Amino acid sequence: MIKLCMAVMLGGALGALARFGVAQWSMAHWPKLFPLPTLLVNLLGCLLIGVLYGLWLERPELSPVLRQLLVTGLLGAFTTFSTFSLDTLRLLENGEGLLALGYVLLSVCLGLLATWAGLSLTR
């Protein structure tokens, strides 16, 4: 268990630094262009989680510690949108299209509502 926790912590630190780096790079090249850093991080995270998920499907013998480092730690700190996208894709692959649609709508709408509520509480 300690090994898994250390892997998640290391991955989390690397993911946070990578997110910061992408934000700094995009702001230096395209300042004031809508939330491009967030879009880039989310899209890159989705691509990476798809690649990693595919690797683990094809090679289940790969280390679970490495999986936690890369998926939970690195991508978890880099972006949680990738996990949201993978969860939605899994629902669709399992033939649960209505549940996937509900999950997307609830996540986006309730996420916006929760963000507004949090902001309202501080104003």
Short mmCIF file of N, CA and C in Angstrom, two decimals:
data_model
loop_
_atom_site.label_atom_id
_atom_site.label_comp_id
_atom_site.label_asym_id
_atom_site.label_seq_id
_atom_site.Cartn_x
_atom_site.Cartn_y
_atom_site.Cartn_z
N MET A 1 0.81 -1.20 0.00
CA MET A 1 0.00 0.00 0.00
C MET A 1 0.86 1.27 0.00
N ILE A 2 1.97 1.22 0.73
CA ILE A 2 2.86 2.39 0.77
C ILE A 2 3.44 2.64 -0.62
N LYS A 3 3.76 1.57 -1.33
CA LYS A 3 4.30 1.69 -2.68
C LYS A 3 3.30 2.40 -3.60
N LEU A 4 2.02 2.03 -3.50
CA LEU A 4 0.98 2.66 -4.33
C LEU A 4 0.83 4.14 -3.97
N CYS A 5 0.82 4.44 -2.68
CA CYS A 5 0.68 5.84 -2.25
C CYS A 5 1.85 6.68 -2.75
N MET A 6 3.05 6.15 -2.66
CA MET A 6 4.22 6.88 -3.15
C MET A 6 4.14 7.10 -4.66
N ALA A 7 3.66 6.09 -5.37
CA ALA A 7 3.52 6.22 -6.82
C ALA A 7 2.51 7.31 -7.17
N VAL A 8 1.39 7.34 -6.46
CA VAL A 8 0.37 8.36 -6.72
C VAL A 8 0.91 9.75 -6.38
N MET A 9 1.65 9.87 -5.28
CA MET A 9 2.22 11.17 -4.91
C MET A 9 3.23 11.65 -5.95
N LEU A 10 4.09 10.75 -6.39
CA LEU A 10 5.08 11.13 -7.41
C LEU A 10 4.38 11.53 -8.71
N GLY A 11 3.43 10.71 -9.14
CA GLY A 11 2.69 11.04 -10.35
C GLY A 11 1.94 12.35 -10.22
N GLY A 12 1.35 12.59 -9.05
CA GLY A 12 0.63 13.83 -8.81
C GLY A 12 1.53 15.05 -8.91
N ALA A 13 2.72 14.96 -8.35
CA ALA A 13 3.66 16.07 -8.43
C ALA A 13 4.06 16.33 -9.88
N LEU A 14 4.33 15.26 -10.62
CA LEU A 14 4.70 15.42 -12.03
C LEU A 14 3.55 15.96 -12.86
N GLY A 15 2.33 15.50 -12.58
CA GLY A 15 1.16 15.98 -13.31
C GLY A 15 0.88 17.45 -13.05
N ALA A 16 1.04 17.87 -11.80
CA ALA A 16 0.82 19.29 -11.47
C ALA A 16 1.86 20.17 -12.16
N LEU A 17 3.11 19.71 -12.16
CA LEU A 17 4.15 20.47 -12.86
C LEU A 17 3.90 20.52 -14.37
N ALA A 18 3.44 19.41 -14.93
CA ALA A 18 3.14 19.39 -16.36
C ALA A 18 2.00 20.34 -16.69
N ARG A 19 0.97 20.35 -15.85
CA ARG A 19 -0.16 21.26 -16.08
C ARG A 19 0.32 22.71 -16.03
N PHE A 20 1.14 23.03 -15.05
CA PHE A 20 1.70 24.38 -14.92
C PHE A 20 2.53 24.72 -16.15
N GLY A 21 3.33 23.77 -16.61
CA GLY A 21 4.16 24.01 -17.80
C GLY A 21 3.34 24.26 -19.05
N VAL A 22 2.28 23.48 -19.25
CA VAL A 22 1.41 23.69 -20.42
C VAL A 22 0.76 25.07 -20.34
N ALA A 23 0.31 25.45 -19.15
CA ALA A 23 -0.33 26.76 -18.98
C ALA A 23 0.65 27.89 -19.29
N GLN A 24 1.88 27.78 -18.76
CA GLN A 24 2.88 28.82 -19.01
C GLN A 24 3.23 28.91 -20.49
N TRP A 25 3.41 27.75 -21.11
CA TRP A 25 3.76 27.72 -22.53
C TRP A 25 2.65 28.33 -23.39
N SER A 26 1.41 27.93 -23.15
CA SER A 26 0.33 28.44 -24.00
C SER A 26 0.08 29.92 -23.77
N MET A 27 0.22 30.38 -22.53
CA MET A 27 0.03 31.81 -22.26
C MET A 27 1.14 32.64 -22.90
N ALA A 28 2.33 32.09 -23.01
CA ALA A 28 3.43 32.80 -23.64
C ALA A 28 3.23 32.91 -25.15
N HIS A 29 2.58 31.90 -25.74
CA HIS A 29 2.40 31.89 -27.19
C HIS A 29 1.06 32.48 -27.63
N TRP A 30 0.03 32.30 -26.84
CA TRP A 30 -1.30 32.81 -27.20
C TRP A 30 -1.98 33.47 -26.01
N PRO A 31 -1.46 34.61 -25.57
CA PRO A 31 -2.08 35.27 -24.42
C PRO A 31 -3.49 35.76 -24.75
N LYS A 32 -4.33 35.69 -23.78
CA LYS A 32 -5.70 36.21 -23.85
C LYS A 32 -6.60 35.50 -24.84
N LEU A 33 -6.23 34.33 -25.31
CA LEU A 33 -7.10 33.55 -26.17
C LEU A 33 -7.89 32.63 -25.26
N PHE A 34 -9.19 32.67 -25.28
CA PHE A 34 -10.05 31.92 -24.35
C PHE A 34 -9.26 30.93 -23.50
N PRO A 35 -9.88 30.16 -22.64
CA PRO A 35 -9.10 29.31 -21.72
C PRO A 35 -8.35 28.18 -22.44
N LEU A 36 -7.42 28.56 -23.29
CA LEU A 36 -6.66 27.60 -24.07
C LEU A 36 -5.85 26.63 -23.21
N PRO A 37 -5.20 27.10 -22.14
CA PRO A 37 -4.45 26.13 -21.32
C PRO A 37 -5.32 24.99 -20.82
N THR A 38 -6.50 25.30 -20.36
CA THR A 38 -7.40 24.25 -19.85
C THR A 38 -7.82 23.32 -20.97
N LEU A 39 -8.13 23.87 -22.13
CA LEU A 39 -8.52 23.05 -23.27
C LEU A 39 -7.37 22.12 -23.67
N LEU A 40 -6.17 22.66 -23.76
CA LEU A 40 -5.01 21.84 -24.15
C LEU A 40 -4.77 20.72 -23.15
N VAL A 41 -4.82 21.04 -21.86
CA VAL A 41 -4.59 20.04 -20.82
C VAL A 41 -5.66 18.95 -20.89
N ASN A 42 -6.92 19.36 -21.05
CA ASN A 42 -8.01 18.38 -21.10
C ASN A 42 -7.88 17.47 -22.31
N LEU A 43 -7.58 18.03 -23.47
CA LEU A 43 -7.46 17.21 -24.67
C LEU A 43 -6.24 16.29 -24.61
N LEU A 44 -5.13 16.81 -24.15
CA LEU A 44 -3.93 15.99 -24.02
C LEU A 44 -4.13 14.88 -22.99
N GLY A 45 -4.78 15.23 -21.88
CA GLY A 45 -5.08 14.23 -20.86
C GLY A 45 -5.98 13.13 -21.39
N CYS A 46 -6.97 13.50 -22.19
CA CYS A 46 -7.87 12.50 -22.79
C CYS A 46 -7.10 11.58 -23.73
N LEU A 47 -6.23 12.15 -24.54
CA LEU A 47 -5.42 11.34 -25.45
C LEU A 47 -4.55 10.36 -24.66
N LEU A 48 -3.90 10.86 -23.62
CA LEU A 48 -3.00 10.02 -22.83
C LEU A 48 -3.74 8.93 -22.08
N ILE A 49 -4.90 9.24 -21.50
CA ILE A 49 -5.62 8.21 -20.77
C ILE A 49 -6.15 7.14 -21.73
N GLY A 50 -6.49 7.53 -22.95
CA GLY A 50 -6.90 6.55 -23.95
C GLY A 50 -5.76 5.61 -24.31
N VAL A 51 -4.57 6.18 -24.48
CA VAL A 51 -3.39 5.36 -24.80
C VAL A 51 -3.09 4.41 -23.64
N LEU A 52 -3.09 4.93 -22.43
CA LEU A 52 -2.78 4.09 -21.26
C LEU A 52 -3.83 3.01 -21.04
N TYR A 53 -5.08 3.36 -21.20
CA TYR A 53 -6.16 2.38 -21.04
C TYR A 53 -6.00 1.26 -22.08
N GLY A 54 -5.69 1.65 -23.30
CA GLY A 54 -5.45 0.67 -24.35
C GLY A 54 -4.28 -0.24 -24.03
N LEU A 55 -3.20 0.33 -23.48
CA LEU A 55 -2.05 -0.48 -23.09
C LEU A 55 -2.41 -1.50 -22.03
N TRP A 56 -3.18 -1.07 -21.04
CA TRP A 56 -3.54 -2.00 -19.97
C TRP A 56 -4.56 -3.04 -20.42
N LEU A 57 -5.38 -2.71 -21.40
CA LEU A 57 -6.29 -3.71 -21.94
C LEU A 57 -5.51 -4.78 -22.70
N GLU A 58 -4.51 -4.34 -23.46
CA GLU A 58 -3.71 -5.27 -24.26
C GLU A 58 -2.66 -6.00 -23.43
N ARG A 59 -2.19 -5.37 -22.38
CA ARG A 59 -1.11 -5.94 -21.57
C ARG A 59 -1.47 -5.86 -20.09
N PRO A 60 -2.43 -6.66 -19.65
CA PRO A 60 -2.87 -6.59 -18.25
C PRO A 60 -1.79 -6.94 -17.23
N GLU A 61 -0.71 -7.54 -17.70
CA GLU A 61 0.37 -7.89 -16.78
C GLU A 61 1.22 -6.68 -16.38
N LEU A 62 1.01 -5.53 -17.04
CA LEU A 62 1.77 -4.33 -16.69
C LEU A 62 1.53 -3.96 -15.24
N SER A 63 2.49 -3.38 -14.64
CA SER A 63 2.49 -3.09 -13.20
C SER A 63 1.31 -2.22 -12.76
N PRO A 64 0.56 -2.68 -11.74
CA PRO A 64 -0.50 -1.85 -11.19
C PRO A 64 0.05 -0.59 -10.50
N VAL A 65 1.28 -0.67 -10.01
CA VAL A 65 1.91 0.51 -9.40
C VAL A 65 2.15 1.57 -10.48
N LEU A 66 2.63 1.14 -11.64
CA LEU A 66 2.84 2.06 -12.76
C LEU A 66 1.52 2.67 -13.20
N ARG A 67 0.47 1.86 -13.22
CA ARG A 67 -0.85 2.37 -13.59
C ARG A 67 -1.31 3.46 -12.63
N GLN A 68 -1.13 3.25 -11.34
CA GLN A 68 -1.52 4.25 -10.35
C GLN A 68 -0.68 5.52 -10.50
N LEU A 69 0.62 5.34 -10.76
CA LEU A 69 1.49 6.49 -10.95
C LEU A 69 1.02 7.34 -12.13
N LEU A 70 0.77 6.66 -13.26
CA LEU A 70 0.44 7.39 -14.49
C LEU A 70 -1.00 7.87 -14.55
N VAL A 71 -1.95 7.00 -14.21
CA VAL A 71 -3.37 7.36 -14.37
C VAL A 71 -3.88 8.17 -13.18
N THR A 72 -3.78 7.60 -11.98
CA THR A 72 -4.31 8.29 -10.81
C THR A 72 -3.47 9.50 -10.44
N GLY A 73 -2.15 9.33 -10.40
CA GLY A 73 -1.27 10.41 -10.00
C GLY A 73 -1.06 11.45 -11.09
N LEU A 74 -0.36 11.07 -12.15
CA LEU A 74 0.00 12.02 -13.20
C LEU A 74 -1.22 12.64 -13.86
N LEU A 75 -2.08 11.81 -14.41
CA LEU A 75 -3.23 12.37 -15.12
C LEU A 75 -4.27 12.94 -14.16
N GLY A 76 -4.35 12.40 -12.94
CA GLY A 76 -5.26 12.96 -11.95
C GLY A 76 -4.91 14.39 -11.57
N ALA A 77 -3.62 14.67 -11.49
CA ALA A 77 -3.17 16.03 -11.20
C ALA A 77 -3.17 16.90 -12.45
N PHE A 78 -2.91 16.28 -13.58
CA PHE A 78 -2.87 17.01 -14.86
C PHE A 78 -4.27 17.46 -15.25
N THR A 79 -5.23 16.54 -15.21
CA THR A 79 -6.61 16.84 -15.54
C THR A 79 -7.51 15.70 -15.09
N THR A 80 -8.63 16.03 -14.47
CA THR A 80 -9.60 14.97 -14.16
C THR A 80 -10.60 14.80 -15.30
N PHE A 81 -10.54 15.69 -16.28
CA PHE A 81 -11.45 15.58 -17.42
C PHE A 81 -11.18 14.29 -18.19
N SER A 82 -9.94 13.87 -18.18
CA SER A 82 -9.61 12.62 -18.88
C SER A 82 -10.31 11.44 -18.22
N THR A 83 -10.37 11.41 -16.90
CA THR A 83 -11.05 10.34 -16.19
C THR A 83 -12.55 10.40 -16.46
N PHE A 84 -13.10 11.59 -16.45
CA PHE A 84 -14.51 11.79 -16.77
C PHE A 84 -14.81 11.25 -18.17
N SER A 85 -13.93 11.54 -19.12
CA SER A 85 -14.13 11.09 -20.49
C SER A 85 -14.03 9.56 -20.59
N LEU A 86 -13.07 8.97 -19.90
CA LEU A 86 -12.93 7.52 -19.91
C LEU A 86 -14.14 6.84 -19.26
N ASP A 87 -14.61 7.38 -18.14
CA ASP A 87 -15.81 6.83 -17.49
C ASP A 87 -17.00 6.86 -18.44
N THR A 88 -17.15 7.97 -19.15
CA THR A 88 -18.25 8.11 -20.10
C THR A 88 -18.10 7.11 -21.25
N LEU A 89 -16.89 6.98 -21.77
CA LEU A 89 -16.63 6.04 -22.85
C LEU A 89 -16.93 4.61 -22.42
N ARG A 90 -16.54 4.25 -21.21
CA ARG A 90 -16.82 2.90 -20.71
C ARG A 90 -18.32 2.64 -20.64
N LEU A 91 -19.09 3.63 -20.19
CA LEU A 91 -20.55 3.47 -20.16
C LEU A 91 -21.08 3.25 -21.57
N LEU A 92 -20.58 4.03 -22.53
CA LEU A 92 -21.02 3.88 -23.92
C LEU A 92 -20.64 2.51 -24.47
N GLU A 93 -19.42 2.06 -24.17
CA GLU A 93 -18.97 0.75 -24.65
C GLU A 93 -19.80 -0.40 -24.05
N ASN A 94 -20.33 -0.17 -22.86
CA ASN A 94 -21.16 -1.19 -22.21
C ASN A 94 -22.62 -1.09 -22.62
N GLY A 95 -22.91 -0.27 -23.63
CA GLY A 95 -24.27 -0.15 -24.13
C GLY A 95 -25.19 0.67 -23.23
N GLU A 96 -24.62 1.47 -22.36
CA GLU A 96 -25.41 2.27 -21.44
C GLU A 96 -25.40 3.73 -21.87
N GLY A 97 -25.90 3.96 -23.08
CA GLY A 97 -25.89 5.30 -23.66
C GLY A 97 -26.69 6.31 -22.87
N LEU A 98 -27.85 5.91 -22.38
CA LEU A 98 -28.68 6.83 -21.60
C LEU A 98 -27.99 7.20 -20.29
N LEU A 99 -27.39 6.22 -19.66
CA LEU A 99 -26.66 6.49 -18.42
C LEU A 99 -25.46 7.40 -18.69
N ALA A 100 -24.77 7.19 -19.81
CA ALA A 100 -23.64 8.04 -20.19
C ALA A 100 -24.10 9.47 -20.41
N LEU A 101 -25.21 9.63 -21.11
CA LEU A 101 -25.75 10.97 -21.35
C LEU A 101 -26.11 11.65 -20.02
N GLY A 102 -26.75 10.90 -19.14
CA GLY A 102 -27.09 11.44 -17.83
C GLY A 102 -25.86 11.84 -17.04
N TYR A 103 -24.84 11.01 -17.11
CA TYR A 103 -23.58 11.30 -16.41
C TYR A 103 -22.95 12.58 -16.94
N VAL A 104 -22.93 12.74 -18.25
CA VAL A 104 -22.36 13.94 -18.86
C VAL A 104 -23.16 15.17 -18.45
N LEU A 105 -24.47 15.08 -18.60
CA LEU A 105 -25.31 16.24 -18.26
C LEU A 105 -25.22 16.60 -16.78
N LEU A 106 -25.29 15.59 -15.92
CA LEU A 106 -25.18 15.85 -14.48
C LEU A 106 -23.82 16.43 -14.12
N SER A 107 -22.76 15.87 -14.68
CA SER A 107 -21.41 16.34 -14.36
C SER A 107 -21.22 17.80 -14.78
N VAL A 108 -21.63 18.12 -15.99
CA VAL A 108 -21.42 19.48 -16.50
C VAL A 108 -22.36 20.46 -15.80
N CYS A 109 -23.65 20.13 -15.78
CA CYS A 109 -24.63 21.08 -15.20
C CYS A 109 -24.44 21.25 -13.70
N LEU A 110 -24.30 20.14 -12.98
CA LEU A 110 -24.11 20.25 -11.53
C LEU A 110 -22.74 20.83 -11.19
N GLY A 111 -21.74 20.55 -12.04
CA GLY A 111 -20.43 21.16 -11.84
C GLY A 111 -20.49 22.67 -11.97
N LEU A 112 -21.19 23.15 -12.98
CA LEU A 112 -21.36 24.60 -13.14
C LEU A 112 -22.14 25.19 -11.97
N LEU A 113 -23.20 24.50 -11.55
CA LEU A 113 -24.00 24.96 -10.42
C LEU A 113 -23.17 24.99 -9.14
N ALA A 114 -22.38 23.97 -8.90
CA ALA A 114 -21.54 23.93 -7.70
C ALA A 114 -20.48 25.04 -7.73
N THR A 115 -19.91 25.29 -8.91
CA THR A 115 -18.94 26.38 -9.03
C THR A 115 -19.59 27.72 -8.75
N TRP A 116 -20.78 27.94 -9.30
CA TRP A 116 -21.52 29.17 -9.04
C TRP A 116 -21.84 29.30 -7.56
N ALA A 117 -22.29 28.19 -6.94
CA ALA A 117 -22.63 28.22 -5.51
C ALA A 117 -21.41 28.56 -4.67
N GLY A 118 -20.27 27.95 -5.00
CA GLY A 118 -19.05 28.24 -4.26
C GLY A 118 -18.64 29.70 -4.40
N LEU A 119 -18.74 30.21 -5.62
CA LEU A 119 -18.41 31.61 -5.86
C LEU A 119 -19.39 32.52 -5.11
N SER A 120 -20.68 32.16 -5.14
CA SER A 120 -21.69 32.97 -4.45
C SER A 120 -21.44 33.00 -2.94
N LEU A 121 -20.98 31.89 -2.40
CA LEU A 121 -20.71 31.85 -0.95
C LEU A 121 -19.58 32.78 -0.56
N THR A 122 -18.65 33.03 -1.45
CA THR A 122 -17.52 33.89 -1.11
C THR A 122 -17.78 35.36 -1.43
N ARG A 123 -18.84 35.65 -2.12
CA ARG A 123 -19.12 37.06 -2.47
C ARG A 123 -19.90 37.74 -1.40
#
